[in-house]
Amino acid sequence: MTESVRKALVVRGGWEGHSPVEITGLFLPFLQDQGFAVEISDSLDVYTDDALLAGTDLVVQCWTMGAITPEQSRGLSAAVRAGTGFAGWHGGVLDSFRGDLDYAQLTGGQFLMHPPGFVDYTVELTGDGHAITAGLKDFAVHTEHYFMSTDPASQVLATSVFPAAGDRPQDVVMPQVWTRTHGAGRVFVSAIGHKADDFDVPEVRAITERGLLWASR
């Protein structure tokens, strides 16, 4: 294990259906092995601690639904704008704090719907040469399939297809993994990760781990 030179803050809570403690726990040893000193918070009030955030290199959030106060939202956004990285997956970042437009601009996407239950779909990689997807190939998953509103300014690294159905007259190519910047900070988002065994898929695990490192200051 390398010497801890960076600091990661894991913020977890909200709806328990996304197993915030269990799934963030999958990545704590990885972060520590990569040299991060890790702090865990089960309160969004941590986003109002300017000094703590200024000394944090990476925020990993897994907080589904819930409400964020204007002060908490401004604190998080300001920290990322100043250079703190922000990363997360699935509803822990994409179905958080519905209606907070500043937060949605930070993440670059917001959950709208998913087909009932778990479905099989293929994730197609589009980020040729990007460190997060380098050496990986398209892969299949069996999990929730997120349909989202997304910011076209993000760099999309992976997509999936929603086939035409019902009120949708044609196939839709939907971003599933992307990166973006927010001021001086880097942001990594993956739509995959409803359940712990989603990360048993080697490509899902690799993309998530690489995404955390990429986002860090």
Coordinates of N, CA and C in Angstrom, one line a residue, residues 69-166:
T69 N -29.9 21.3 0.8 CA -30.2 22.7 1.0 C -29.4 23.6 0.0
P70 N -29.9 24.8 -0.2 CA -29.1 25.7 -1.0 C -27.7 25.9 -0.5
E71 N -27.5 25.9 0.8 CA -26.1 26.1 1.3 C -25.3 24.8 1.0
Q72 N -25.8 23.7 1.1 CA -25.1 22.4 0.8 C -24.8 22.3 -0.6
S73 N -25.7 22.7 -1.5 CA -25.5 22.6 -2.9 C -24.4 23.6 -3.4
R74 N -24.5 24.8 -2.8 CA -23.5 25.8 -3.2 C -22.1 25.4 -2.7
G75 N -22.0 24.8 -1.5 CA -20.7 24.4 -1.0 C -20.1 23.3 -1.9
L76 N -20.9 22.3 -2.3 CA -20.4 21.3 -3.1 C -19.9 21.8 -4.5
S77 N -20.8 22.6 -5.1 CA -20.5 23.2 -6.4 C -19.2 24.0 -6.4
A78 N -19.1 24.9 -5.3 CA -17.9 25.7 -5.2 C -16.7 24.9 -5.0
A79 N -16.7 23.8 -4.2 CA -15.6 23.0 -4.0 C -15.1 22.4 -5.3
V80 N -16.0 21.8 -6.1 CA -15.6 21.2 -7.4 C -15.1 22.3 -8.3
R81 N -15.8 23.4 -8.3 CA -15.3 24.5 -9.2 C -13.9 24.9 -8.9
A82 N -13.5 24.8 -7.6 CA -12.1 25.1 -7.2 C -11.1 24.0 -7.4
G83 N -11.6 22.8 -7.8 CA -10.6 21.8 -8.1 C -10.9 20.4 -7.4
T84 N -11.8 20.3 -6.5 CA -12.1 19.0 -5.9 C -12.8 18.1 -6.9
G85 N -12.4 16.9 -7.1 CA -13.1 16.0 -8.0 C -14.4 15.5 -7.4
F86 N -15.3 15.1 -8.3 CA -16.6 14.5 -7.9 C -16.9 13.3 -8.8
A87 N -17.3 12.2 -8.2 CA -17.6 11.0 -8.9 C -18.7 10.2 -8.2
G88 N -19.3 9.4 -9.1 CA -20.4 8.5 -8.5 C -21.0 7.7 -9.6
W89 N -22.0 6.9 -9.2 CA -22.7 6.0 -10.2 C -24.2 6.0 -9.9
H90 N -24.9 5.6 -10.9 CA -26.3 5.3 -10.9 C -27.1 6.4 -10.1
G91 N -28.1 5.9 -9.3 CA -29.0 6.9 -8.6 C -28.3 7.7 -7.5
G92 N -27.1 7.2 -7.1 CA -26.3 7.9 -6.1 C -25.9 9.3 -6.5
V93 N -25.8 9.5 -7.9 CA -25.5 10.8 -8.4 C -26.6 11.3 -9.4
L94 N -27.2 10.4 -10.1 CA -28.1 10.8 -11.1 C -29.6 10.9 -10.7
D95 N -29.9 10.4 -9.5 CA -31.3 10.5 -9.0 C -31.2 11.2 -7.6
S96 N -30.3 12.1 -7.5 CA -30.1 12.9 -6.2 C -30.7 14.3 -6.4
F97 N -31.4 14.7 -5.3 CA -31.7 16.1 -5.1 C -32.5 16.6 -6.4
R98 N -33.6 15.9 -6.7 CA -34.4 16.3 -7.9 C -34.9 17.7 -7.7
G99 N -34.7 18.5 -8.8 CA -35.2 19.9 -8.8 C -34.1 20.9 -8.5
D100 N -32.9 20.4 -8.1 CA -31.8 21.4 -7.8 C -31.0 21.5 -9.1
L101 N -31.3 22.6 -9.8 CA -30.7 22.8 -11.2 C -29.2 23.0 -11.1
D102 N -28.7 23.6 -10.1 CA -27.2 23.8 -9.9 C -26.5 22.4 -9.8
Y103 N -27.2 21.5 -9.0 CA -26.6 20.2 -8.9 C -26.6 19.4 -10.2
A104 N -27.7 19.5 -11.0 CA -27.9 18.9 -12.3 C -26.8 19.4 -13.2
Q105 N -26.5 20.7 -13.2 CA -25.4 21.2 -14.0 C -24.0 20.7 -13.6
L106 N -23.9 20.4 -12.4 CA -22.6 19.8 -11.9 C -22.4 18.4 -12.5
T107 N -23.5 17.5 -12.4 CA -23.4 16.1 -12.8 C -23.5 16.0 -14.3
G108 N -24.2 16.9 -15.0 CA -24.4 16.7 -16.4 C -25.5 15.8 -16.8
G109 N -26.3 15.3 -15.9 CA -27.4 14.4 -16.2 C -28.3 14.2 -15.0
Q110 N -29.6 13.8 -15.4 CA -30.6 13.5 -14.3 C -31.4 12.3 -14.8
F111 N -31.7 11.4 -13.9 CA -32.5 10.2 -14.1 C -34.0 10.7 -14.5
L112 N -34.5 10.0 -15.5 CA -35.9 10.3 -15.8 C -36.8 9.0 -15.6
M113 N -36.3 7.9 -16.1 CA -37.1 6.6 -16.0 C -36.2 5.4 -16.3
H114 N -36.7 4.3 -15.9 CA -36.1 3.0 -16.4 C -37.2 2.0 -16.7
P115 N -37.0 1.1 -17.6 CA -38.0 0.0 -17.8 C -38.1 -0.8 -16.5
P116 N -39.3 -1.4 -16.3 CA -39.5 -2.2 -15.1 C -38.4 -3.3 -14.9
G117 N -38.0 -3.4 -13.7 CA -37.1 -4.5 -13.3 C -35.7 -4.3 -13.9
F118 N -35.0 -5.5 -13.9 CA -33.7 -5.5 -14.5 C -33.7 -6.1 -15.9
V119 N -33.0 -5.5 -16.8 CA -33.0 -5.9 -18.2 C -31.6 -6.2 -18.7
D120 N -31.4 -6.9 -19.8 CA -30.1 -7.1 -20.4 C -29.9 -6.0 -21.4
Y121 N -28.8 -5.4 -21.4 CA -28.4 -4.5 -22.5 C -26.9 -4.4 -22.7
T122 N -26.5 -3.9 -23.8 CA -25.1 -3.9 -24.2 C -24.6 -2.4 -24.0
V123 N -23.5 -2.3 -23.3 CA -22.8 -1.0 -23.2 C -21.7 -0.9 -24.2
E124 N -21.8 0.1 -25.1 CA -20.9 0.3 -26.2 C -19.9 1.4 -25.8
L125 N -18.6 1.1 -25.9 CA -17.6 2.1 -25.5 C -17.3 3.1 -26.7
T126 N -17.3 4.3 -26.4 CA -17.1 5.4 -27.4 C -15.9 6.2 -27.2
G127 N -15.3 6.1 -26.0 CA -14.2 7.0 -25.6 C -12.8 6.5 -26.0
D128 N -12.6 6.4 -27.3 CA -11.3 5.8 -27.8 C -10.1 6.6 -27.2
G129 N -9.2 5.8 -26.6 CA -8.0 6.4 -26.1 C -8.1 7.1 -24.8
H130 N -9.3 7.1 -24.2 CA -9.5 7.7 -22.9 C -9.0 6.8 -21.8
A131 N -8.3 7.3 -20.8 CA -7.7 6.4 -19.8 C -8.8 5.6 -19.1
I132 N -10.0 6.0 -19.0 CA -11.0 5.3 -18.2 C -11.5 4.0 -19.0
T133 N -11.4 4.1 -20.3 CA -11.9 2.9 -21.1 C -10.8 2.2 -21.9
A134 N -9.6 2.7 -21.8 CA -8.5 2.1 -22.6 C -8.4 0.6 -22.4
G135 N -8.3 -0.1 -23.5 CA -8.1 -1.5 -23.5 C -9.4 -2.4 -23.2
L136 N -10.5 -1.7 -23.0 CA -11.7 -2.4 -22.7 C -12.6 -2.5 -24.0
K137 N -13.5 -3.5 -23.9 CA -14.4 -3.7 -25.1 C -15.8 -3.6 -24.6
D138 N -16.8 -3.5 -25.6 CA -18.2 -3.5 -25.3 C -18.5 -4.7 -24.4
F139 N -19.5 -4.5 -23.5 CA -19.9 -5.5 -22.6 C -21.4 -5.5 -22.3
A140 N -21.9 -6.6 -21.7 CA -23.3 -6.8 -21.4 C -23.5 -6.7 -19.9
V141 N -24.6 -6.1 -19.5 CA -25.0 -6.0 -18.1 C -26.5 -6.5 -18.0
H142 N -26.9 -6.8 -16.8 CA -28.2 -7.2 -16.4 C -28.6 -6.4 -15.2
T143 N -29.2 -5.3 -15.4 CA -29.5 -4.4 -14.3 C -30.5 -3.3 -14.7
E144 N -30.8 -2.3 -13.9 CA -31.6 -1.2 -14.3 C -31.0 -0.5 -15.5
H145 N -31.8 0.0 -16.4 CA -31.4 0.7 -17.6 C -31.9 2.1 -17.5
Y146 N -31.0 3.0 -17.2 CA -31.4 4.4 -17.0 C -31.6 5.2 -18.3
F147 N -32.7 5.8 -18.4 CA -33.0 6.8 -19.4 C -32.9 8.2 -18.7
M148 N -32.1 9.1 -19.3 CA -31.8 10.3 -18.6 C -31.9 11.5 -19.5
S149 N -32.0 12.7 -18.9 CA -31.7 13.9 -19.6 C -30.2 14.2 -19.4
T150 N -29.5 14.5 -20.4 CA -28.0 14.7 -20.3 C -27.5 16.0 -21.0
D151 N -26.4 16.5 -20.6 CA -25.8 17.7 -21.1 C -24.9 17.3 -22.3
P152 N -25.2 17.8 -23.5 CA -24.3 17.4 -24.6 C -22.9 17.9 -24.5
A153 N -22.6 18.7 -23.6 CA -21.2 19.2 -23.4 C -20.3 18.2 -22.7
S154 N -20.9 17.1 -22.1 CA -20.1 16.1 -21.5 C -19.3 15.3 -22.5
Q155 N -18.2 14.7 -22.1 CA -17.5 13.7 -23.0 C -18.0 12.3 -22.7
V156 N -18.8 11.8 -23.6 CA -19.4 10.5 -23.5 C -18.4 9.4 -23.8
L157 N -18.3 8.4 -22.8 CA -17.3 7.3 -22.9 C -18.0 6.0 -23.2
A158 N -19.3 5.9 -23.0 CA -20.1 4.7 -23.2 C -21.6 5.0 -23.4
T159 N -22.2 4.3 -24.3 CA -23.6 4.5 -24.6 C -24.3 3.1 -24.5
S160 N -25.7 3.2 -24.6 CA -26.5 2.0 -24.8 C -27.7 2.4 -25.6
V161 N -28.4 1.5 -26.1 CA -29.6 1.8 -27.0 C -30.9 1.4 -26.3
F162 N -31.8 2.4 -26.3 CA -33.2 2.1 -25.9 C -34.0 1.9 -27.2
P163 N -34.4 0.6 -27.4 CA -35.2 0.4 -28.7 C -36.5 1.1 -28.7
A164 N -36.9 1.4 -29.9 CA -38.2 2.0 -30.1 C -39.3 1.2 -29.4
A165 N -40.2 1.9 -28.7 CA -41.3 1.2 -28.0 C -42.3 2.2 -27.5
G166 N -43.5 1.8 -27.5 CA -44.6 2.7 -26.9 C -44.6 4.1 -27.6

